[in-house]
Amino acid sequence: MLYGSQRNKQNGFTLVELAIVLMIIGLLIGGILRGKEVYSNAVLNRTSREIESYSAAIATFKGKYDAMPGDMRNAQARISGCIGAASCVDGNGNGTV
């Protein structure tokens, strides 16, 4: 009878248990990779929106003052509240910022 009880004893993992563990590990790795992809896409979308907003702001400034921001010859005279501001400097008007 002693021989019969030792015969039913399990010494390792079954193939089913190993398959389940490998499947769980695969799902975790897949989720992490998908999360990184979603994050990268969000960063690209945010950067794209920022560039579009800068382009719109530049176009608005150019339409209002007929000069590029940072290149206006008489910025201190034309822009209200600009006199004495450290960030308000007259440009040379050559079209290059």
PDB file of N, CA and C in Angstrom:
ATOM      1  N   MET A   1       0.803  -1.189   0.000  1.00  0.00           N
ATOM      2  CA  MET A   1       0.000   0.000   0.000  1.00  0.00           C
ATOM      3  C   MET A   1       0.848   1.256   0.000  1.00  0.00           C
ATOM      4  N   LEU A   2       1.986   1.220   0.586  1.00  0.00           N
ATOM      5  CA  LEU A   2       2.873   2.364   0.601  1.00  0.00           C
ATOM      6  C   LEU A   2       3.281   2.731  -0.822  1.00  0.00           C
ATOM      7  N   TYR A   3       3.482   1.717  -1.626  1.00  0.00           N
ATOM      8  CA  TYR A   3       3.877   1.946  -3.011  1.00  0.00           C
ATOM      9  C   TYR A   3       2.778   2.677  -3.780  1.00  0.00           C
ATOM     10  N   GLY A   4       1.540   2.385  -3.525  1.00  0.00           N
ATOM     11  CA  GLY A   4       0.416   3.010  -4.219  1.00  0.00           C
ATOM     12  C   GLY A   4       0.281   4.486  -3.888  1.00  0.00           C
ATOM     13  N   SER A   5       0.542   4.916  -2.633  1.00  0.00           N
ATOM     14  CA  SER A   5       0.414   6.322  -2.268  1.00  0.00           C
ATOM     15  C   SER A   5       1.560   7.143  -2.858  1.00  0.00           C
ATOM     16  N   GLN A   6       2.738   6.573  -3.011  1.00  0.00           N
ATOM     17  CA  GLN A   6       3.848   7.284  -3.623  1.00  0.00           C
ATOM     18  C   GLN A   6       3.655   7.418  -5.130  1.00  0.00           C
ATOM     19  N   ARG A   7       2.968   6.530  -5.708  1.00  0.00           N
ATOM     20  CA  ARG A   7       2.742   6.537  -7.147  1.00  0.00           C
ATOM     21  C   ARG A   7       1.850   7.705  -7.561  1.00  0.00           C
ATOM     22  N   ASN A   8       0.910   8.131  -6.746  1.00  0.00           N
ATOM     23  CA  ASN A   8       0.007   9.230  -7.064  1.00  0.00           C
ATOM     24  C   ASN A   8       0.611  10.592  -6.739  1.00  0.00           C
ATOM     25  N   LYS A   9       1.769  10.626  -6.132  1.00  0.00           N
ATOM     26  CA  LYS A   9       2.407  11.875  -5.749  1.00  0.00           C
ATOM     27  C   LYS A   9       2.911  12.599  -6.997  1.00  0.00           C
ATOM     28  N   GLN A  10       2.668  13.940  -7.042  1.00  0.00           N
ATOM     29  CA  GLN A  10       3.067  14.745  -8.189  1.00  0.00           C
ATOM     30  C   GLN A  10       4.372  15.467  -7.859  1.00  0.00           C
ATOM     31  N   ASN A  11       5.361  15.406  -8.748  1.00  0.00           N
ATOM     32  CA  ASN A  11       6.668  15.986  -8.492  1.00  0.00           C
ATOM     33  C   ASN A  11       6.928  17.272  -9.267  1.00  0.00           C
ATOM     34  N   GLY A  12       6.068  17.706 -10.158  1.00  0.00           N
ATOM     35  CA  GLY A  12       6.324  18.892 -10.976  1.00  0.00           C
ATOM     36  C   GLY A  12       5.031  19.527 -11.441  1.00  0.00           C
ATOM     37  N   PHE A  13       5.145  20.421 -12.413  1.00  0.00           N
ATOM     38  CA  PHE A  13       3.982  21.105 -12.968  1.00  0.00           C
ATOM     39  C   PHE A  13       3.468  20.327 -14.173  1.00  0.00           C
ATOM     40  N   THR A  14       2.177  20.393 -14.380  1.00  0.00           N
ATOM     41  CA  THR A  14       1.607  19.754 -15.566  1.00  0.00           C
ATOM     42  C   THR A  14       1.740  20.701 -16.749  1.00  0.00           C
ATOM     43  N   LEU A  15       1.548  20.192 -17.932  1.00  0.00           N
ATOM     44  CA  LEU A  15       1.614  21.025 -19.131  1.00  0.00           C
ATOM     45  C   LEU A  15       0.526  22.093 -19.126  1.00  0.00           C
ATOM     46  N   VAL A  16      -0.627  21.759 -18.580  1.00  0.00           N
ATOM     47  CA  VAL A  16      -1.730  22.719 -18.516  1.00  0.00           C
ATOM     48  C   VAL A  16      -1.351  23.893 -17.614  1.00  0.00           C
ATOM     49  N   GLU A  17      -0.748  23.607 -16.472  1.00  0.00           N
ATOM     50  CA  GLU A  17      -0.334  24.673 -15.555  1.00  0.00           C
ATOM     51  C   GLU A  17       0.730  25.562 -16.195  1.00  0.00           C
ATOM     52  N   LEU A  18       1.693  24.956 -16.853  1.00  0.00           N
ATOM     53  CA  LEU A  18       2.722  25.739 -17.534  1.00  0.00           C
ATOM     54  C   LEU A  18       2.130  26.585 -18.656  1.00  0.00           C
ATOM     55  N   ALA A  19       1.178  26.028 -19.393  1.00  0.00           N
ATOM     56  CA  ALA A  19       0.541  26.781 -20.474  1.00  0.00           C
ATOM     57  C   ALA A  19      -0.222  27.978 -19.930  1.00  0.00           C
ATOM     58  N   ILE A  20      -0.905  27.802 -18.805  1.00  0.00           N
ATOM     59  CA  ILE A  20      -1.654  28.912 -18.198  1.00  0.00           C
ATOM     60  C   ILE A  20      -0.699  30.014 -17.750  1.00  0.00           C
ATOM     61  N   VAL A  21       0.398  29.653 -17.110  1.00  0.00           N
ATOM     62  CA  VAL A  21       1.380  30.645 -16.654  1.00  0.00           C
ATOM     63  C   VAL A  21       1.968  31.391 -17.845  1.00  0.00           C
ATOM     64  N   LEU A  22       2.320  30.674 -18.904  1.00  0.00           N
ATOM     65  CA  LEU A  22       2.875  31.326 -20.095  1.00  0.00           C
ATOM     66  C   LEU A  22       1.860  32.244 -20.756  1.00  0.00           C
ATOM     67  N   MET A  23       0.596  31.849 -20.750  1.00  0.00           N
ATOM     68  CA  MET A  23      -0.442  32.695 -21.327  1.00  0.00           C
ATOM     69  C   MET A  23      -0.605  33.978 -20.513  1.00  0.00           C
ATOM     70  N   ILE A  24      -0.567  33.880 -19.202  1.00  0.00           N
ATOM     71  CA  ILE A  24      -0.681  35.066 -18.348  1.00  0.00           C
ATOM     72  C   ILE A  24       0.504  35.997 -18.579  1.00  0.00           C
ATOM     73  N   ILE A  25       1.702  35.441 -18.665  1.00  0.00           N
ATOM     74  CA  ILE A  25       2.887  36.262 -18.925  1.00  0.00           C
ATOM     75  C   ILE A  25       2.776  36.946 -20.284  1.00  0.00           C
ATOM     76  N   GLY A  26       2.314  36.238 -21.270  1.00  0.00           N
ATOM     77  CA  GLY A  26       2.122  36.822 -22.606  1.00  0.00           C
ATOM     78  C   GLY A  26       1.116  37.953 -22.601  1.00  0.00           C
ATOM     79  N   LEU A  27       0.017  37.782 -21.867  1.00  0.00           N
ATOM     80  CA  LEU A  27      -0.989  38.842 -21.776  1.00  0.00           C
ATOM     81  C   LEU A  27      -0.427  40.080 -21.083  1.00  0.00           C
ATOM     82  N   LEU A  28       0.365  39.881 -20.042  1.00  0.00           N
ATOM     83  CA  LEU A  28       0.976  41.015 -19.346  1.00  0.00           C
ATOM     84  C   LEU A  28       1.944  41.768 -20.255  1.00  0.00           C
ATOM     85  N   ILE A  29       2.785  41.047 -20.968  1.00  0.00           N
ATOM     86  CA  ILE A  29       3.732  41.693 -21.881  1.00  0.00           C
ATOM     87  C   ILE A  29       2.980  42.416 -22.995  1.00  0.00           C
ATOM     88  N   GLY A  30       1.953  41.794 -23.529  1.00  0.00           N
ATOM     89  CA  GLY A  30       1.141  42.439 -24.571  1.00  0.00           C
ATOM     90  C   GLY A  30       0.478  43.706 -24.069  1.00  0.00           C
ATOM     91  N   GLY A  31      -0.024  43.686 -22.850  1.00  0.00           N
ATOM     92  CA  GLY A  31      -0.649  44.879 -22.274  1.00  0.00           C
ATOM     93  C   GLY A  31       0.346  45.998 -22.061  1.00  0.00           C
ATOM     94  N   ILE A  32       1.539  45.659 -21.629  1.00  0.00           N
ATOM     95  CA  ILE A  32       2.570  46.680 -21.416  1.00  0.00           C
ATOM     96  C   ILE A  32       2.969  47.315 -22.738  1.00  0.00           C
ATOM     97  N   LEU A  33       3.164  46.498 -23.763  1.00  0.00           N
ATOM     98  CA  LEU A  33       3.551  47.030 -25.071  1.00  0.00           C
ATOM     99  C   LEU A  33       2.444  47.893 -25.660  1.00  0.00           C
ATOM    100  N   ARG A  34       1.210  47.489 -25.485  1.00  0.00           N
ATOM    101  CA  ARG A  34       0.077  48.274 -25.990  1.00  0.00           C
ATOM    102  C   ARG A  34      -0.023  49.596 -25.237  1.00  0.00           C
ATOM    103  N   GLY A  35       0.236  49.569 -23.941  1.00  0.00           N
ATOM    104  CA  GLY A  35       0.205  50.795 -23.153  1.00  0.00           C
ATOM    105  C   GLY A  35       1.273  51.777 -23.602  1.00  0.00           C
ATOM    106  N   LYS A  36       2.453  51.284 -23.911  1.00  0.00           N
ATOM    107  CA  LYS A  36       3.519  52.150 -24.413  1.00  0.00           C
ATOM    108  C   LYS A  36       3.126  52.765 -25.751  1.00  0.00           C
ATOM    109  N   GLU A  37       2.482  51.988 -26.601  1.00  0.00           N
ATOM    110  CA  GLU A  37       2.044  52.500 -27.901  1.00  0.00           C
ATOM    111  C   GLU A  37       0.995  53.594 -27.735  1.00  0.00           C
ATOM    112  N   VAL A  38       0.055  53.388 -26.849  1.00  0.00           N
ATOM    113  CA  VAL A  38      -0.982  54.387 -26.598  1.00  0.00           C
ATOM    114  C   VAL A  38      -0.354  55.676 -26.056  1.00  0.00           C
ATOM    115  N   TYR A  39       0.604  55.534 -25.139  1.00  0.00           N
ATOM    116  CA  TYR A  39       1.276  56.703 -24.573  1.00  0.00           C
ATOM    117  C   TYR A  39       2.048  57.466 -25.653  1.00  0.00           C
ATOM    118  N   SER A  40       2.764  56.745 -26.509  1.00  0.00           N
ATOM    119  CA  SER A  40       3.515  57.392 -27.587  1.00  0.00           C
ATOM    120  C   SER A  40       2.586  58.142 -28.533  1.00  0.00           C
ATOM    121  N   ASN A  41       1.459  57.555 -28.862  1.00  0.00           N
ATOM    122  CA  ASN A  41       0.493  58.225 -29.732  1.00  0.00           C
ATOM    123  C   ASN A  41      -0.067  59.474 -29.067  1.00  0.00           C
ATOM    124  N   ALA A  42      -0.310  59.425 -27.773  1.00  0.00           N
ATOM    125  CA  ALA A  42      -0.823  60.596 -27.059  1.00  0.00           C
ATOM    126  C   ALA A  42       0.197  61.725 -27.069  1.00  0.00           C
ATOM    127  N   VAL A  43       1.469  61.392 -26.889  1.00  0.00           N
ATOM    128  CA  VAL A  43       2.530  62.416 -26.918  1.00  0.00           C
ATOM    129  C   VAL A  43       2.611  63.042 -28.305  1.00  0.00           C
ATOM    130  N   LEU A  44       2.547  62.231 -29.357  1.00  0.00           N
ATOM    131  CA  LEU A  44       2.592  62.757 -30.722  1.00  0.00           C
ATOM    132  C   LEU A  44       1.395  63.646 -31.018  1.00  0.00           C
ATOM    133  N   ASN A  45       0.209  63.241 -30.573  1.00  0.00           N
ATOM    134  CA  ASN A  45      -0.988  64.050 -30.796  1.00  0.00           C
ATOM    135  C   ASN A  45      -0.894  65.380 -30.064  1.00  0.00           C
ATOM    136  N   ARG A  46      -0.392  65.368 -28.830  1.00  0.00           N
ATOM    137  CA  ARG A  46      -0.256  66.605 -28.062  1.00  0.00           C
ATOM    138  C   ARG A  46       0.740  67.548 -28.734  1.00  0.00           C
ATOM    139  N   THR A  47       1.846  67.009 -29.207  1.00  0.00           N
ATOM    140  CA  THR A  47       2.849  67.828 -29.892  1.00  0.00           C
ATOM    141  C   THR A  47       2.280  68.417 -31.173  1.00  0.00           C
ATOM    142  N   SER A  48       1.529  67.628 -31.896  1.00  0.00           N
ATOM    143  CA  SER A  48       0.906  68.102 -33.132  1.00  0.00           C
ATOM    144  C   SER A  48      -0.076  69.243 -32.850  1.00  0.00           C
ATOM    145  N   ARG A  49      -0.873  69.111 -31.789  1.00  0.00           N
ATOM    146  CA  ARG A  49      -1.815  70.182 -31.431  1.00  0.00           C
ATOM    147  C   ARG A  49      -1.084  71.448 -31.011  1.00  0.00           C
ATOM    148  N   GLU A  50       0.036  71.309 -30.295  1.00  0.00           N
ATOM    149  CA  GLU A  50       0.815  72.480 -29.891  1.00  0.00           C
ATOM    150  C   GLU A  50       1.386  73.201 -31.113  1.00  0.00           C
ATOM    151  N   ILE A  51       1.892  72.449 -32.072  1.00  0.00           N
ATOM    152  CA  ILE A  51       2.434  73.063 -33.284  1.00  0.00           C
ATOM    153  C   ILE A  51       1.335  73.801 -34.040  1.00  0.00           C
ATOM    154  N   GLU A  52       0.160  73.193 -34.131  1.00  0.00           N
ATOM    155  CA  GLU A  52      -0.963  73.847 -34.804  1.00  0.00           C
ATOM    156  C   GLU A  52      -1.372  75.128 -34.086  1.00  0.00           C
ATOM    157  N   SER A  53      -1.363  75.105 -32.751  1.00  0.00           N
ATOM    158  CA  SER A  53      -1.749  76.316 -32.010  1.00  0.00           C
ATOM    159  C   SER A  53      -0.701  77.410 -32.178  1.00  0.00           C
ATOM    160  N   TYR A  54       0.592  77.047 -32.223  1.00  0.00           N
ATOM    161  CA  TYR A  54       1.639  78.040 -32.469  1.00  0.00           C
ATOM    162  C   TYR A  54       1.490  78.639 -33.864  1.00  0.00           C
ATOM    163  N   SER A  55       1.200  77.797 -34.838  1.00  0.00           N
ATOM    164  CA  SER A  55       1.018  78.283 -36.207  1.00  0.00           C
ATOM    165  C   SER A  55      -0.162  79.248 -36.286  1.00  0.00           C
ATOM    166  N   ALA A  56      -1.237  78.925 -35.592  1.00  0.00           N
ATOM    167  CA  ALA A  56      -2.403  79.804 -35.585  1.00  0.00           C
ATOM    168  C   ALA A  56      -2.079  81.130 -34.889  1.00  0.00           C
ATOM    169  N   ALA A  57      -1.335  81.082 -33.786  1.00  0.00           N
ATOM    170  CA  ALA A  57      -0.966  82.310 -33.079  1.00  0.00           C
ATOM    171  C   ALA A  57      -0.068  83.189 -33.945  1.00  0.00           C
ATOM    172  N   ILE A  58       0.866  82.583 -34.662  1.00  0.00           N
ATOM    173  CA  ILE A  58       1.744  83.350 -35.552  1.00  0.00           C
ATOM    174  C   ILE A  58       0.940  83.984 -36.675  1.00  0.00           C
ATOM    175  N   ALA A  59       0.007  83.223 -37.244  1.00  0.00           N
ATOM    176  CA  ALA A  59      -0.834  83.756 -38.319  1.00  0.00           C
ATOM    177  C   ALA A  59      -1.700  84.907 -37.817  1.00  0.00           C
ATOM    178  N   THR A  60      -2.223  84.794 -36.610  1.00  0.00           N
ATOM    179  CA  THR A  60      -3.037  85.867 -36.039  1.00  0.00           C
ATOM    180  C   THR A  60      -2.186  87.116 -35.820  1.00  0.00           C
ATOM    181  N   PHE A  61      -0.988  86.941 -35.266  1.00  0.00           N
ATOM    182  CA  PHE A  61      -0.090  88.076 -35.036  1.00  0.00           C
ATOM    183  C   PHE A  61       0.276  88.741 -36.356  1.00  0.00           C
ATOM    184  N   LYS A  62       0.610  87.928 -37.351  1.00  0.00           N
ATOM    185  CA  LYS A  62       0.998  88.473 -38.652  1.00  0.00           C
ATOM    186  C   LYS A  62      -0.169  89.198 -39.311  1.00  0.00           C
ATOM    187  N   GLY A  63      -1.377  88.667 -39.162  1.00  0.00           N
ATOM    188  CA  GLY A  63      -2.551  89.333 -39.723  1.00  0.00           C
ATOM    189  C   GLY A  63      -2.852  90.657 -39.034  1.00  0.00           C
ATOM    190  N   LYS A  64      -2.617  90.727 -37.748  1.00  0.00           N
ATOM    191  CA  LYS A  64      -2.919  91.943 -36.985  1.00  0.00           C
ATOM    192  C   LYS A  64      -1.840  93.016 -37.160  1.00  0.00           C
ATOM    193  N   TYR A  65      -0.570  92.615 -37.138  1.00  0.00           N
ATOM    194  CA  TYR A  65       0.522  93.595 -37.146  1.00  0.00           C
ATOM    195  C   TYR A  65       1.320  93.623 -38.455  1.00  0.00           C
ATOM    196  N   ASP A  66       1.014  92.738 -39.387  1.00  0.00           N
ATOM    197  CA  ASP A  66       1.703  92.662 -40.669  1.00  0.00           C
ATOM    198  C   ASP A  66       3.213  92.484 -40.485  1.00  0.00           C
ATOM    199  N   ALA A  67       3.593  91.667 -39.524  1.00  0.00           N
ATOM    200  CA  ALA A  67       4.999  91.348 -39.272  1.00  0.00           C
ATOM    201  C   ALA A  67       5.065  90.038 -38.500  1.00  0.00           C
ATOM    202  N   MET A  68       6.208  89.379 -38.609  1.00  0.00           N
ATOM    203  CA  MET A  68       6.390  88.142 -37.857  1.00  0.00           C
ATOM    204  C   MET A  68       6.709  88.466 -36.401  1.00  0.00           C
ATOM    205  N   PRO A  69       6.227  87.644 -35.467  1.00  0.00           N
ATOM    206  CA  PRO A  69       6.581  87.873 -34.067  1.00  0.00           C
ATOM    207  C   PRO A  69       8.099  87.755 -33.890  1.00  0.00           C
ATOM    208  N   GLY A  70       8.685  88.732 -33.236  1.00  0.00           N
ATOM    209  CA  GLY A  70      10.125  88.739 -33.034  1.00  0.00           C
ATOM    210  C   GLY A  70      10.892  89.425 -34.134  1.00  0.00           C
ATOM    211  N   ASP A  71      10.206  89.891 -35.189  1.00  0.00           N
ATOM    212  CA  ASP A  71      10.878  90.545 -36.312  1.00  0.00           C
ATOM    213  C   ASP A  71      10.253  91.898 -36.637  1.00  0.00           C
ATOM    214  N   MET A  72       9.372  92.400 -35.790  1.00  0.00           N
ATOM    215  CA  MET A  72       8.703  93.676 -36.055  1.00  0.00           C
ATOM    216  C   MET A  72       9.673  94.829 -35.775  1.00  0.00           C
ATOM    217  N   ARG A  73       9.844  95.711 -36.752  1.00  0.00           N
ATOM    218  CA  ARG A  73      10.794  96.826 -36.623  1.00  0.00           C
ATOM    219  C   ARG A  73      10.453  97.755 -35.461  1.00  0.00           C
ATOM    220  N   ASN A  74       9.221  98.115 -35.313  1.00  0.00           N
ATOM    221  CA  ASN A  74       8.819  99.096 -34.304  1.00  0.00           C
ATOM    222  C   ASN A  74       7.841  98.470 -33.297  1.00  0.00           C
ATOM    223  N   ALA A  75       8.217  97.337 -32.737  1.00  0.00           N
ATOM    224  CA  ALA A  75       7.336  96.591 -31.834  1.00  0.00           C
ATOM    225  C   ALA A  75       6.973  97.398 -30.599  1.00  0.00           C
ATOM    226  N   GLN A  76       7.919  98.115 -30.020  1.00  0.00           N
ATOM    227  CA  GLN A  76       7.653  98.859 -28.799  1.00  0.00           C
ATOM    228  C   GLN A  76       6.652  99.980 -29.027  1.00  0.00           C
ATOM    229  N   ALA A  77       6.595 100.528 -30.237  1.00  0.00           N
ATOM    230  CA  ALA A  77       5.646 101.598 -30.537  1.00  0.00           C
ATOM    231  C   ALA A  77       4.274 101.053 -30.927  1.00  0.00           C
ATOM    232  N   ARG A  78       4.224  99.885 -31.561  1.00  0.00           N
ATOM    233  CA  ARG A  78       2.959  99.376 -32.098  1.00  0.00           C
ATOM    234  C   ARG A  78       2.189  98.478 -31.136  1.00  0.00           C
ATOM    235  N   ILE A  79       2.870  97.804 -30.229  1.00  0.00           N
ATOM    236  CA  ILE A  79       2.204  96.857 -29.335  1.00  0.00           C
ATOM    237  C   ILE A  79       2.006  97.526 -27.981  1.00  0.00           C
ATOM    238  N   SER A  80       0.742  97.581 -27.543  1.00  0.00           N
ATOM    239  CA  SER A  80       0.454  98.236 -26.259  1.00  0.00           C
ATOM    240  C   SER A  80       1.036  97.426 -25.107  1.00  0.00           C
ATOM    241  N   GLY A  81       1.571  98.130 -24.116  1.00  0.00           N
ATOM    242  CA  GLY A  81       2.155  97.479 -22.955  1.00  0.00           C
ATOM    243  C   GLY A  81       3.528  96.894 -23.212  1.00  0.00           C
ATOM    244  N   CYS A  82       4.113  97.235 -24.341  1.00  0.00           N
ATOM    245  CA  CYS A  82       5.389  96.642 -24.731  1.00  0.00           C
ATOM    246  C   CYS A  82       6.580  97.475 -24.258  1.00  0.00           C
ATOM    247  N   ILE A  83       6.366  98.730 -23.955  1.00  0.00           N
ATOM    248  CA  ILE A  83       7.474  99.615 -23.608  1.00  0.00           C
ATOM    249  C   ILE A  83       8.080  99.195 -22.267  1.00  0.00           C
ATOM    250  N   GLY A  84       9.368  98.983 -22.268  1.00  0.00           N
ATOM    251  CA  GLY A  84      10.080  98.627 -21.052  1.00  0.00           C
ATOM    252  C   GLY A  84      10.036  97.152 -20.707  1.00  0.00           C
ATOM    253  N   ALA A  85       9.273  96.346 -21.423  1.00  0.00           N
ATOM    254  CA  ALA A  85       9.214  94.907 -21.137  1.00  0.00           C
ATOM    255  C   ALA A  85      10.480  94.242 -21.652  1.00  0.00           C
ATOM    256  N   ALA A  86      11.053  93.376 -20.841  1.00  0.00           N
ATOM    257  CA  ALA A  86      12.304  92.708 -21.232  1.00  0.00           C
ATOM    258  C   ALA A  86      12.115  91.800 -22.429  1.00  0.00           C
ATOM    259  N   SER A  87      10.910  91.251 -22.609  1.00  0.00           N
ATOM    260  CA  SER A  87      10.667  90.327 -23.717  1.00  0.00           C
ATOM    261  C   SER A  87      10.216  91.038 -24.973  1.00  0.00           C
ATOM    262  N   CYS A  88      10.089  92.351 -24.915  1.00  0.00           N
ATOM    263  CA  CYS A  88       9.624  93.115 -26.099  1.00  0.00           C
ATOM    264  C   CYS A  88      10.800  93.892 -26.671  1.00  0.00           C
ATOM    265  N   VAL A  89      11.367  93.362 -27.732  1.00  0.00           N
ATOM    266  CA  VAL A  89      12.522  93.967 -28.379  1.00  0.00           C
ATOM    267  C   VAL A  89      12.189  94.154 -29.841  1.00  0.00           C
ATOM    268  N   ASP A  90      12.561  95.300 -30.388  1.00  0.00           N
ATOM    269  CA  ASP A  90      12.336  95.545 -31.803  1.00  0.00           C
ATOM    270  C   ASP A  90      13.210  94.614 -32.636  1.00  0.00           C
ATOM    271  N   GLY A  91      12.614  94.114 -33.733  1.00  0.00           N
ATOM    272  CA  GLY A  91      13.368  93.293 -34.664  1.00  0.00           C
ATOM    273  C   GLY A  91      13.906  94.156 -35.795  1.00  0.00           C
ATOM    274  N   ASN A  92      14.492  93.542 -36.800  1.00  0.00           N
ATOM    275  CA  ASN A  92      15.030  94.316 -37.922  1.00  0.00           C
ATOM    276  C   ASN A  92      14.140  94.279 -39.156  1.00  0.00           C
ATOM    277  N   GLY A  93      13.044  93.499 -39.119  1.00  0.00           N
ATOM    278  CA  GLY A  93      12.075  93.487 -40.210  1.00  0.00           C
ATOM    279  C   GLY A  93      12.550  92.814 -41.476  1.00  0.00           C
ATOM    280  N   ASN A  94      13.525  91.930 -41.397  1.00  0.00           N
ATOM    281  CA  ASN A  94      14.039  91.287 -42.611  1.00  0.00           C
ATOM    282  C   ASN A  94      13.296  89.995 -42.962  1.00  0.00           C
ATOM    283  N   GLY A  95      12.268  89.622 -42.182  1.00  0.00           N
ATOM    284  CA  GLY A  95      11.483  88.434 -42.463  1.00  0.00           C
ATOM    285  C   GLY A  95      12.055  87.162 -41.881  1.00  0.00           C
ATOM    286  N   THR A  96      13.161  87.257 -41.181  1.00  0.00           N
ATOM    287  CA  THR A  96      13.785  86.103 -40.546  1.00  0.00           C
ATOM    288  C   THR A  96      13.762  86.289 -39.043  1.00  0.00           C
ATOM    289  N   VAL A  97      13.266  85.287 -38.337  1.00  0.00           N
ATOM    290  CA  VAL A  97      13.197  85.381 -36.869  1.00  0.00           C
ATOM    291  C   VAL A  97      14.425  84.750 -36.286  1.00  0.00           C
TER     292      VAL A  97
END
